[in-house]
Structure formats: structure tokens, C-alpha cells
């Protein structure tokens, strides 16, 4: 994963909108939050228009990177389900101008096919 523009790991499903105060300023009127995932520090949100990735950095966590990936700019994606010995499911998204963004989800917290269905309906 070293050549990614961004990678978020150990994400687990949480209630959609539970952390809305951290990203509501990048939502447009009428935009619906479909899925939300959180790790200890990071956050991944899938809306009906984009993926929002919040990467908390540094020891204090005061430095934050917020990446907005509109579906219209995504060129491809791949999903990898967790296997018998894997502890995570993976999503990789390629976006023009950004490159590759990778997300790892803790096994049992999400059916990766649900994310794949959302992206397939909007990309291309």
C-alpha cells in the first residue's frame, strides 16, 4: 500500500451520520449519508455522491486531512472480501488527479459487496 495517495485502516461500521459534525461542511443540500466507518482516529463516509475520507495525523491528532472523492472523478475501484485468515476486507479506488486510495475494513463489520454496489451504480 505504499504508493497510495491515502490509506485508512481498521475501519468498522458505525451509524450513518454519527460523526457528521466532522464532515458536514463538505456535504451539499440534499446529499444523503449512506454508510459511515470509523477507526480509532480516522473516518470514511460514503454518501450518494462521494466518498469522504478523514485522516487524523500526528501525535496530538490536531492535524487532519479531509479528502473528498466525487463519484464523477472516480475511474475504477476494486473490492477484496476477507478470507478465512484475513482480518479485513479492502476497497481500492482510483481517481483522476489523485491516484489510488485504499480502505481496510475490519472483518464482520461490513459486507464489502454493499460498497461495491453503491460505487458500481455511480461510476462510469
Coordinates of N, CA and C in Angstrom, one line a residue:
X1 N 0.8 -1.2 0.0 CA 0.0 0.0 0.0 C 0.8 1.3 0.0
X2 N 2.1 1.2 -0.2 CA 3.0 2.3 -0.1 C 2.8 3.4 -1.2
X3 N 2.2 3.0 -2.3 CA 2.1 4.0 -3.4 C 0.7 4.7 -3.4
X4 N -0.1 4.6 -2.3 CA -1.4 5.2 -2.3 C -1.3 6.7 -1.9
X5 N -2.3 7.4 -2.5 CA -2.4 8.8 -2.1 C -2.9 8.9 -0.6
X6 N -3.7 7.9 -0.2 CA -4.2 7.9 1.2 C -4.6 6.5 1.5
X7 N -4.4 6.1 2.7 CA -5.0 4.8 3.1 C -5.5 4.9 4.5
X8 N -6.7 4.3 4.7 CA -7.3 4.3 6.0 C -7.5 2.8 6.4
X9 N -7.1 2.5 7.7 CA -7.1 1.1 8.1 C -8.0 0.9 9.3
X10 N -8.4 -0.4 9.6 CA -9.1 -0.8 10.7 C -10.4 -0.1 10.9
X11 N -11.1 0.1 9.8 CA -12.4 0.8 9.8 C -13.5 -0.2 10.2
X12 N -14.4 0.3 11.0 CA -15.6 -0.5 11.4 C -16.9 0.3 11.2
X13 N -17.9 -0.4 10.8 CA -19.2 0.3 10.6 C -19.7 1.0 11.8
X14 N -20.3 2.2 11.6 CA -20.9 2.9 12.7 C -22.2 3.5 12.1
X15 N -23.1 4.0 12.9 CA -24.3 4.6 12.4 C -24.1 5.7 11.4
X16 N -24.7 5.7 10.2 CA -24.5 6.7 9.2 C -24.9 8.1 9.9
X17 N -24.0 9.0 9.8 CA -24.2 10.4 10.3 C -23.8 10.5 11.8
X18 N -23.3 9.5 12.4 CA -22.9 9.5 13.8 C -21.8 10.6 14.0
X19 N -20.9 10.8 13.1 CA -19.8 11.7 13.2 C -19.9 12.9 12.2
X20 N -21.2 13.2 11.9 CA -21.5 14.2 10.9 C -20.8 15.6 11.2
X21 N -20.6 15.9 12.5 CA -20.0 17.2 12.8 C -18.6 17.3 12.3
X22 N -18.0 16.2 11.9 CA -16.6 16.2 11.4 C -16.5 16.5 9.9
X23 N -17.6 16.3 9.2 CA -17.6 16.5 7.7 C -18.8 17.2 7.2
X24 N -19.7 17.7 8.0 CA -20.9 18.2 7.4 C -20.7 19.4 6.5
X25 N -19.5 20.1 6.7 CA -19.3 21.3 5.9 C -18.9 21.0 4.4
X26 N -18.7 19.7 4.1 CA -18.5 19.3 2.7 C -19.7 18.6 2.0
X27 N -20.8 18.5 2.8 CA -22.0 18.0 2.2 C -22.8 19.1 1.5
X28 N -23.5 18.7 0.5 CA -24.3 19.7 -0.2 C -25.8 19.5 0.2
X29 N -26.6 20.5 0.0 CA -28.0 20.3 0.4 C -28.6 19.1 -0.4
X30 N -29.3 18.3 0.4 CA -30.0 17.1 -0.2 C -29.1 15.9 -0.2
X31 N -27.8 16.0 0.1 CA -26.9 14.8 0.0 C -27.2 13.9 1.2
X32 N -27.2 12.6 0.8 CA -27.6 11.6 1.8 C -26.4 10.7 2.2
X33 N -26.1 10.6 3.5 CA -25.1 9.8 4.0 C -25.6 8.3 4.0
X34 N -24.9 7.4 3.3 CA -25.4 6.1 3.1 C -24.7 5.1 4.1
X35 N -23.3 5.3 4.2 CA -22.5 4.4 5.1 C -21.5 5.2 5.8
X36 N -21.1 4.8 7.0 CA -20.1 5.5 7.7 C -19.2 4.5 8.5
X37 N -17.9 4.7 8.4 CA -17.0 3.7 9.1 C -15.9 4.5 9.9
X38 N -15.5 4.0 11.0 CA -14.6 4.7 11.9 C -13.6 3.8 12.4
X39 N -12.3 4.3 12.5 CA -11.3 3.6 13.2 C -11.1 4.4 14.5
X40 N -10.0 4.1 15.2 CA -9.7 4.9 16.4 C -9.7 6.4 16.1
X41 N -9.1 6.7 15.0 CA -8.9 8.2 14.7 C -9.5 8.6 13.4
X42 N -9.5 7.7 12.4 CA -9.9 8.0 11.0 C -11.4 7.8 10.8
X43 N -11.9 8.3 9.6 CA -13.3 8.2 9.3 C -13.5 8.1 7.8
X44 N -14.4 7.2 7.4 CA -14.7 7.0 6.0 C -16.2 7.1 5.8
X45 N -16.7 8.0 5.0 CA -18.1 8.2 4.8 C -18.5 8.0 3.3
X46 N -19.5 7.3 3.0 CA -20.0 7.1 1.7 C -21.4 7.8 1.6
X47 N -21.5 8.7 0.7 CA -22.8 9.4 0.5 C -23.3 9.0 -0.8
X48 N -24.4 9.5 -1.2 CA -25.0 9.2 -2.5 C -24.3 10.0 -3.7
X49 N -23.2 10.7 -3.3 CA -22.4 11.5 -4.3 C -20.9 11.3 -4.3
X50 N -20.4 10.9 -3.1 CA -19.0 10.9 -3.0 C -18.5 10.0 -1.8
X51 N -17.2 9.8 -1.7 CA -16.6 9.2 -0.5 C -15.8 10.3 0.2
X52 N -15.9 10.4 1.5 CA -15.2 11.4 2.3 C -14.3 10.6 3.2
X53 N -13.0 10.9 3.1 CA -12.0 10.3 4.0 C -11.3 11.3 4.9
X54 N -11.4 11.0 6.2 CA -10.8 11.9 7.2 C -9.7 11.2 7.8
X55 N -8.4 11.7 7.6 CA -7.2 11.0 8.1 C -6.7 11.9 9.2
X56 N -6.7 11.5 10.4 CA -6.2 12.2 11.6 C -4.7 11.9 11.7
X57 N -3.9 12.9 11.8 CA -2.4 12.7 11.7 C -1.7 13.3 13.0
X58 N -0.5 12.9 13.2 CA 0.3 13.4 14.3 C -0.1 12.8 15.6
X59 N 0.8 13.1 16.6 CA 0.6 12.6 18.0 C -0.6 13.2 18.6
X60 N -0.9 14.4 18.5 CA -2.0 15.1 19.1 C -3.3 14.9 18.4
X61 N -3.2 14.6 17.1 CA -4.4 14.5 16.3 C -5.0 15.8 15.9
X62 N -4.3 16.9 16.1 CA -4.8 18.2 15.7 C -4.7 18.4 14.2
X63 N -3.8 17.7 13.5 CA -3.7 17.8 12.1 C -4.6 16.8 11.4
X64 N -5.5 17.3 10.5 CA -6.4 16.4 9.9 C -6.4 16.6 8.4
X65 N -6.4 15.6 7.6 CA -6.6 15.6 6.2 C -8.0 15.1 5.8
X66 N -8.7 16.0 5.1 CA -10.0 15.6 4.6 C -10.0 15.5 3.1
X67 N -10.2 14.3 2.6 CA -10.2 14.1 1.1 C -11.6 13.8 0.7
X68 N -12.1 14.5 -0.3 CA -13.4 14.3 -0.9 C -13.2 13.7 -2.3
X69 N -13.8 12.5 -2.5 CA -13.7 11.8 -3.8 C -15.0 11.7 -4.5
X70 N -15.4 12.7 -5.3 CA -16.7 12.6 -6.0 C -16.7 11.4 -6.9
X71 N -17.9 10.7 -7.0 CA -18.0 9.6 -7.8 C -17.7 9.9 -9.3
X72 N -18.0 11.2 -9.7 CA -17.8 11.6 -11.1 C -16.3 11.6 -11.5
X73 N -15.4 11.7 -10.5 CA -14.0 11.7 -10.8 C -13.3 10.3 -10.6
X74 N -14.1 9.3 -10.1 CA -13.5 8.0 -9.9 C -13.5 7.3 -11.2
X75 N -12.3 6.6 -11.5 CA -12.2 5.9 -12.8 C -12.3 4.4 -12.6
X76 N -12.0 3.9 -11.4 CA -12.2 2.4 -11.2 C -12.1 2.2 -9.7
X77 N -12.6 0.9 -9.4 CA -12.5 0.5 -8.0 C -12.3 -1.0 -8.0
X78 N -11.8 -1.5 -6.8 CA -11.8 -3.0 -6.6 C -12.1 -3.2 -5.2
X79 N -12.7 -4.4 -5.0 CA -13.1 -4.8 -3.6 C -12.4 -6.2 -3.4
X80 N -12.0 -6.4 -2.2 CA -11.5 -7.7 -1.8 C -12.1 -8.1 -0.5
X81 N -12.9 -9.2 -0.5 CA -13.5 -9.7 0.7 C -12.5 -10.3 1.6
X82 N -12.8 -10.4 2.9 CA -11.9 -11.1 3.9 C -12.1 -12.6 3.7
X83 N -10.9 -13.2 3.8 CA -10.9 -14.7 3.7 C -10.8 -15.3 5.0
X84 N -10.6 -16.6 5.1 CA -10.6 -17.4 6.3 C -9.5 -16.8 7.3
X85 N -8.4 -16.4 6.7 CA -7.3 -15.9 7.6 C -7.0 -14.4 7.5
X86 N -7.8 -13.7 6.7 CA -7.7 -12.3 6.6 C -8.5 -11.6 7.7
X87 N -8.1 -10.5 8.2 CA -8.8 -9.8 9.3 C -9.5 -8.6 8.7
X88 N -9.4 -8.4 7.4 CA -10.0 -7.2 6.8 C -10.6 -7.5 5.4
X89 N -11.5 -6.6 5.0 CA -12.0 -6.5 3.7 C -11.4 -5.2 3.1
X90 N -11.1 -5.2 1.8 CA -10.4 -4.0 1.3 C -11.2 -3.4 0.1
X91 N -11.1 -2.0 0.0 CA -11.7 -1.3 -1.1 C -10.5 -0.4 -1.6
X92 N -10.3 -0.5 -2.9 CA -9.3 0.4 -3.5 C -10.0 1.2 -4.6
X93 N -9.8 2.5 -4.6 CA -10.5 3.4 -5.5 C -9.4 4.2 -6.3
X94 N -9.6 4.3 -7.6 CA -8.7 5.1 -8.4 C -9.4 6.3 -8.9
X95 N -8.8 7.5 -8.8 CA -9.5 8.7 -9.1 C -8.6 9.6 -9.9
X96 N -9.1 10.2 -11.0 CA -8.3 11.1 -11.8 C -7.8 12.3 -11.0
X97 N -6.5 12.6 -11.1 CA -5.9 13.7 -10.4 C -5.4 13.4 -9.0
X98 N -5.9 12.2 -8.4 CA -5.5 11.9 -7.1 C -4.7 10.6 -7.0
X99 N -5.1 9.6 -7.8 CA -4.4 8.3 -7.8 C -5.2 7.3 -7.0
X100 N -4.5 6.5 -6.3 CA -5.1 5.3 -5.6 C -5.4 5.7 -4.1
X101 N -6.6 5.3 -3.7 CA -6.9 5.5 -2.3 C -7.4 4.1 -1.8
X102 N -6.9 3.7 -0.6 CA -7.2 2.4 -0.1 C -7.8 2.4 1.3
X103 N -8.8 1.6 1.5 CA -9.5 1.5 2.7 C -9.5 0.0 3.2
X104 N -9.3 -0.2 4.4 CA -9.4 -1.6 5.0 C -10.4 -1.6 6.1
X105 N -11.3 -2.5 6.0 CA -12.5 -2.7 6.9 C -12.3 -3.9 7.8
X106 N -12.6 -3.8 9.0 CA -12.5 -4.9 9.9 C -13.5 -6.0 9.5
X107 N -13.1 -7.2 9.4 CA -13.9 -8.3 9.0 C -15.2 -8.4 9.9
X108 N -16.3 -8.7 9.3 CA -17.5 -8.8 10.1 C -18.3 -7.5 10.3
X109 N -17.7 -6.4 10.0 CA -18.4 -5.1 10.2 C -19.1 -4.6 9.0
X110 N -18.8 -5.1 7.8 CA -19.4 -4.7 6.6 C -19.4 -5.8 5.5
X111 N -20.4 -5.8 4.7 CA -20.4 -6.7 3.5 C -19.8 -5.8 2.4
X112 N -18.6 -6.1 2.0 CA -17.9 -5.2 1.0 C -18.7 -5.1 -0.3
X113 N -19.6 -6.1 -0.5 CA -20.4 -6.1 -1.8 C -21.4 -4.9 -1.8
X114 N -21.8 -4.5 -0.6 CA -22.7 -3.3 -0.5 C -22.0 -2.1 -1.0
X115 N -20.7 -1.9 -0.6 CA -20.0 -0.7 -1.1 C -19.8 -0.8 -2.6
X116 N -19.4 -2.0 -3.1 CA -19.2 -2.3 -4.5 C -20.5 -1.9 -5.3
X117 N -21.6 -2.3 -4.8 CA -22.9 -2.0 -5.5 C -23.1 -0.5 -5.6
X118 N -22.9 0.3 -4.5 CA -23.0 1.7 -4.5 C -22.1 2.3 -5.5
X119 N -20.8 1.9 -5.5 CA -19.9 2.5 -6.5 C -20.2 2.1 -7.9
X120 N -20.6 0.9 -8.1 CA -20.9 0.4 -9.5 C -22.1 1.2 -10.1
X121 N -23.0 1.6 -9.2 CA -24.2 2.4 -9.7 C -23.9 3.8 -10.1
X122 N -22.7 4.3 -9.6 CA -22.4 5.7 -9.8 C -21.1 6.0 -10.7
X123 N -20.3 5.0 -10.8 CA -19.0 5.2 -11.6 C -19.2 4.7 -13.0
X124 N -18.7 5.5 -13.9 CA -18.7 5.0 -15.3 C -19.8 5.7 -16.1

